[in-house]
Structure formats: C-alpha cells, structure tokens
mmCIF file of C-alpha atoms in Angstrom:
data_model
loop_
_atom_site.group_PDB
_atom_site.id
_atom_site.type_symbol
_atom_site.label_atom_id
_atom_site.label_comp_id
_atom_site.label_asym_id
_atom_site.label_seq_id
_atom_site.Cartn_x
_atom_site.Cartn_y
_atom_site.Cartn_z
ATOM 1 C CA MET V 1 71.309 116.984 82.500
ATOM 2 C CA LYS V 2 70.878 113.243 82.519
ATOM 3 C CA ARG V 3 68.070 112.574 84.993
ATOM 4 C CA GLU V 4 67.279 109.218 83.413
ATOM 5 C CA ASN V 5 70.525 107.839 84.925
ATOM 6 C CA GLU V 6 70.036 109.558 88.288
ATOM 7 C CA VAL V 7 71.288 107.707 91.344
ATOM 8 C CA TYR V 8 70.690 110.352 94.023
ATOM 9 C CA SER V 9 69.059 113.737 94.668
ATOM 10 C CA LEU V 10 67.063 115.382 97.408
ATOM 11 C CA ASN V 11 64.246 116.394 95.069
ATOM 12 C CA GLY V 12 63.438 116.610 91.377
ATOM 13 C CA GLY V 13 63.198 119.662 89.203
ATOM 14 C CA TYR V 14 65.718 122.476 89.245
ATOM 15 C CA SER V 15 68.151 120.991 91.753
ATOM 16 C CA PRO V 16 71.474 119.170 91.929
ATOM 17 C CA PHE V 17 71.658 115.419 91.422
ATOM 18 C CA ILE V 18 74.150 112.636 90.876
ATOM 19 C CA TYR V 19 73.939 110.328 87.884
ATOM 20 C CA LYS V 20 75.875 107.332 86.638
ATOM 21 C CA SER V 21 77.741 107.753 83.365
ATOM 22 C CA LYS V 22 79.792 105.238 81.421
ATOM 23 C CA THR V 23 82.895 106.475 83.242
ATOM 24 C CA GLY V 24 81.542 106.871 86.790
ATOM 25 C CA LEU V 25 79.497 109.177 88.966
ATOM 26 C CA ILE V 26 78.731 112.756 87.906
ATOM 27 C CA TYR V 27 77.541 115.568 90.193
ATOM 28 C CA CYS V 28 75.294 117.841 88.109
ATOM 29 C CA PHE V 29 73.988 121.204 89.307
ATOM 30 C CA PRO V 30 71.940 123.947 87.638
ATOM 31 C CA VAL V 31 72.726 127.641 87.969
ATOM 32 C CA SER V 32 70.770 130.630 86.753
ATOM 33 C CA SER V 33 71.855 134.236 86.440
ATOM 34 C CA GLY V 34 69.473 136.763 84.953
ATOM 35 C CA HIS V 35 68.393 135.384 81.599
ATOM 36 C CA ALA V 36 71.023 132.643 81.452
ATOM 37 C CA ASP V 37 70.634 129.101 82.733
ATOM 38 C CA MET V 38 73.492 126.623 82.742
ATOM 39 C CA SER V 39 74.238 123.245 84.209
ATOM 40 C CA PHE V 40 77.636 122.115 85.405
ATOM 41 C CA GLU V 41 78.888 118.551 85.663
ATOM 42 C CA PHE V 42 81.870 117.153 87.547
ATOM 43 C CA ASP V 43 83.113 113.691 88.435
ATOM 44 C CA ILE V 44 82.715 112.531 92.022
ATOM 45 C CA SER V 45 83.773 109.383 93.847
ATOM 46 C CA GLU V 46 81.694 106.717 95.576
ATOM 47 C CA GLN V 47 83.033 108.140 98.863
ATOM 48 C CA ASP V 48 81.759 111.613 97.900
ATOM 49 C CA LEU V 49 78.349 110.118 97.085
ATOM 50 C CA ASP V 50 78.280 108.369 100.463
ATOM 51 C CA MET V 51 79.030 111.689 102.179
ATOM 52 C CA LEU V 52 76.261 113.440 100.234
ATOM 53 C CA LYS V 53 73.789 110.687 101.098
ATOM 54 C CA SER V 54 74.758 110.791 104.778
ATOM 55 C CA SER V 55 73.799 114.435 105.307
ATOM 56 C CA ASN V 56 71.083 116.537 103.676
ATOM 57 C CA TYR V 57 72.797 119.512 105.314
ATOM 58 C CA LYS V 58 76.058 118.835 103.432
ATOM 59 C CA PHE V 59 74.167 118.138 100.198
ATOM 60 C CA LYS V 60 72.460 121.543 100.463
ATOM 61 C CA ALA V 61 75.638 123.305 101.605
ATOM 62 C CA LEU V 62 77.587 121.994 98.626
ATOM 63 C CA TYR V 63 74.958 123.281 96.218
ATOM 64 C CA TYR V 64 74.903 126.654 98.000
ATOM 65 C CA ILE V 65 78.672 127.082 97.634
ATOM 66 C CA LEU V 66 78.824 125.764 94.065
ATOM 67 C CA PHE V 67 75.805 127.773 92.919
ATOM 68 C CA ASN V 68 77.298 131.068 94.077
ATOM 69 C CA GLU V 69 80.810 130.336 92.829
ATOM 70 C CA ALA V 70 79.646 129.121 89.409
ATOM 71 C CA GLN V 71 77.102 131.932 89.022
ATOM 72 C CA SER V 72 79.925 134.448 89.373
ATOM 73 C CA THR V 73 81.527 133.110 86.176
ATOM 74 C CA PHE V 74 78.718 134.024 83.782
ATOM 75 C CA GLY V 75 75.459 135.885 83.433
ATOM 76 C CA THR V 76 73.774 138.656 81.589
ATOM 77 C CA GLY V 77 76.245 141.475 81.106
ATOM 78 C CA HIS V 78 79.076 139.730 82.965
ATOM 79 C CA PRO V 79 82.185 141.770 82.157
ATOM 80 C CA SER V 80 84.550 138.797 81.856
ATOM 81 C CA PRO V 81 82.861 135.397 81.787
ATOM 82 C CA ARG V 82 85.099 132.425 82.436
ATOM 83 C CA LYS V 83 84.836 128.685 82.916
ATOM 84 C CA TYR V 84 84.178 127.229 86.383
ATOM 85 C CA THR V 85 87.090 124.832 86.772
ATOM 86 C CA VAL V 86 87.499 121.289 88.049
ATOM 87 C CA ASP V 87 89.992 122.595 90.636
ATOM 88 C CA GLU V 88 87.423 125.077 91.973
ATOM 89 C CA PHE V 89 84.809 122.327 92.155
ATOM 90 C CA GLU V 90 87.184 119.927 93.939
ATOM 91 C CA ASP V 91 88.208 122.596 96.443
ATOM 92 C CA ALA V 92 84.595 123.488 97.286
ATOM 93 C CA LYS V 93 83.510 119.826 97.404
ATOM 94 C CA ASN V 94 86.319 118.851 99.762
ATOM 95 C CA LYS V 95 85.726 121.828 102.051
ATOM 96 C CA VAL V 96 82.024 121.016 102.359
ATOM 97 C CA LEU V 97 81.972 117.226 102.453
ATOM 98 C CA TYR V 98 84.915 116.576 104.725
ATOM 99 C CA LYS V 99 84.414 119.157 107.497
ATOM 100 C CA SER V 100 82.534 118.563 110.718
ATOM 101 C CA GLU V 101 79.054 120.121 110.735
ATOM 102 C CA ASN V 102 80.263 122.758 113.211
ATOM 103 C CA ASP V 103 83.257 123.692 111.014
ATOM 104 C CA LEU V 104 80.995 123.631 107.959
ATOM 105 C CA GLN V 105 78.594 126.074 109.614
ATOM 106 C CA LEU V 106 81.528 128.449 110.281
ATOM 107 C CA TYR V 107 82.723 128.035 106.673
ATOM 108 C CA ILE V 108 79.251 128.831 105.292
ATOM 109 C CA THR V 109 79.031 131.936 107.481
ATOM 110 C CA GLU V 110 82.474 133.114 106.325
ATOM 111 C CA PHE V 111 81.672 132.302 102.682
ATOM 112 C CA SER V 112 78.416 134.261 102.889
ATOM 113 C CA LYS V 113 80.172 137.313 104.323
ATOM 114 C CA ARG V 114 82.966 137.121 101.727
ATOM 115 C CA TRP V 115 80.408 136.931 98.891
ATOM 116 C CA ASN V 116 78.330 139.732 100.441
ATOM 117 C CA LEU V 117 75.332 137.451 100.917
ATOM 118 C CA GLY V 118 72.829 138.128 103.667
ATOM 119 C CA GLU V 119 73.333 136.619 107.104
ATOM 120 C CA ASN V 120 70.389 134.263 106.620
ATOM 121 C CA TYR V 121 70.866 133.617 102.901
ATOM 122 C CA PHE V 122 71.977 129.997 103.330
ATOM 123 C CA GLN V 123 68.945 129.279 105.487
ATOM 124 C CA CYS V 124 66.636 130.736 102.815
ATOM 125 C CA PHE V 125 68.507 129.021 99.969
ATOM 126 C CA SER V 126 68.447 125.603 101.601
ATOM 127 C CA ASN V 127 65.470 125.700 103.971
ATOM 128 C CA ASN V 128 67.970 124.762 106.685
ATOM 129 C CA THR V 129 68.702 126.320 110.037
ATOM 130 C CA PHE V 130 71.991 126.366 111.896
ATOM 131 C CA LYS V 131 72.146 124.448 115.137
ATOM 132 C CA LYS V 132 72.294 126.634 118.240
#
C-alpha cells in the first residue's frame, strides 16, 4: 500500500484509499481472511474519484462489495484460491458508483442475501444506515 501518495480516503489505518501512481489513480483496499491479509490495487479514473468523493455512502458501499468478493478468492484453507480480476473490480465499481442511492441500497440488500450475509451486515460494516 502506498499511503505516502494518498489523494483520498475516509480514514487512515486498515481501510481503502486512492493514491496517485506514475500512471494514474489507484484504488487500494485491504482484505483479511483468517490468518491471511492482502491488499488489492486497481486503476480508477478521475470521474470515479469524483464519485467516491461525492458520497461517503458510495465509498463505503464499494469497499463492502469489494471486500466480500475479494475475500472469497483466498483465505486459510480455501479449497481453490484464485485471483480477483480487473473485470470483477470494474463490474462492482460501476454497479456501486453509477447507481442512484435508492438503487444502490437495493443492490446492497440483494448482494448481502446472495452472499448469505446478515440483514444488517452492511450497516455494521460501514457504520451506515439505510434511508427509510
């Protein structure tokens, strides 16, 4: 992780952030699973950064989706570890950043059910609440 070149995050420590590299902007996020800790890095655009800066809710939602998807690719005793791909990242990023907040809330609820996560898991993960 390259925190010294950080351009945006919601908080320090074990959390996602964006940094500037020689080639552009990089979204970096940590994931833990049992005894394994990894960080993942993917290119993002200035437009993506603007979307992340515009909404703490979307910033947290993206990490929630990415964390769970990436965590499923590795971990202690994982029967068939694999690489989390750029295509998977792009798909998740586009679904989160470019939906309305109402559609994003529905997507998070569906994602949580599909991944067998508790009904309030996103709220606990992100310290966010859904709008009534």
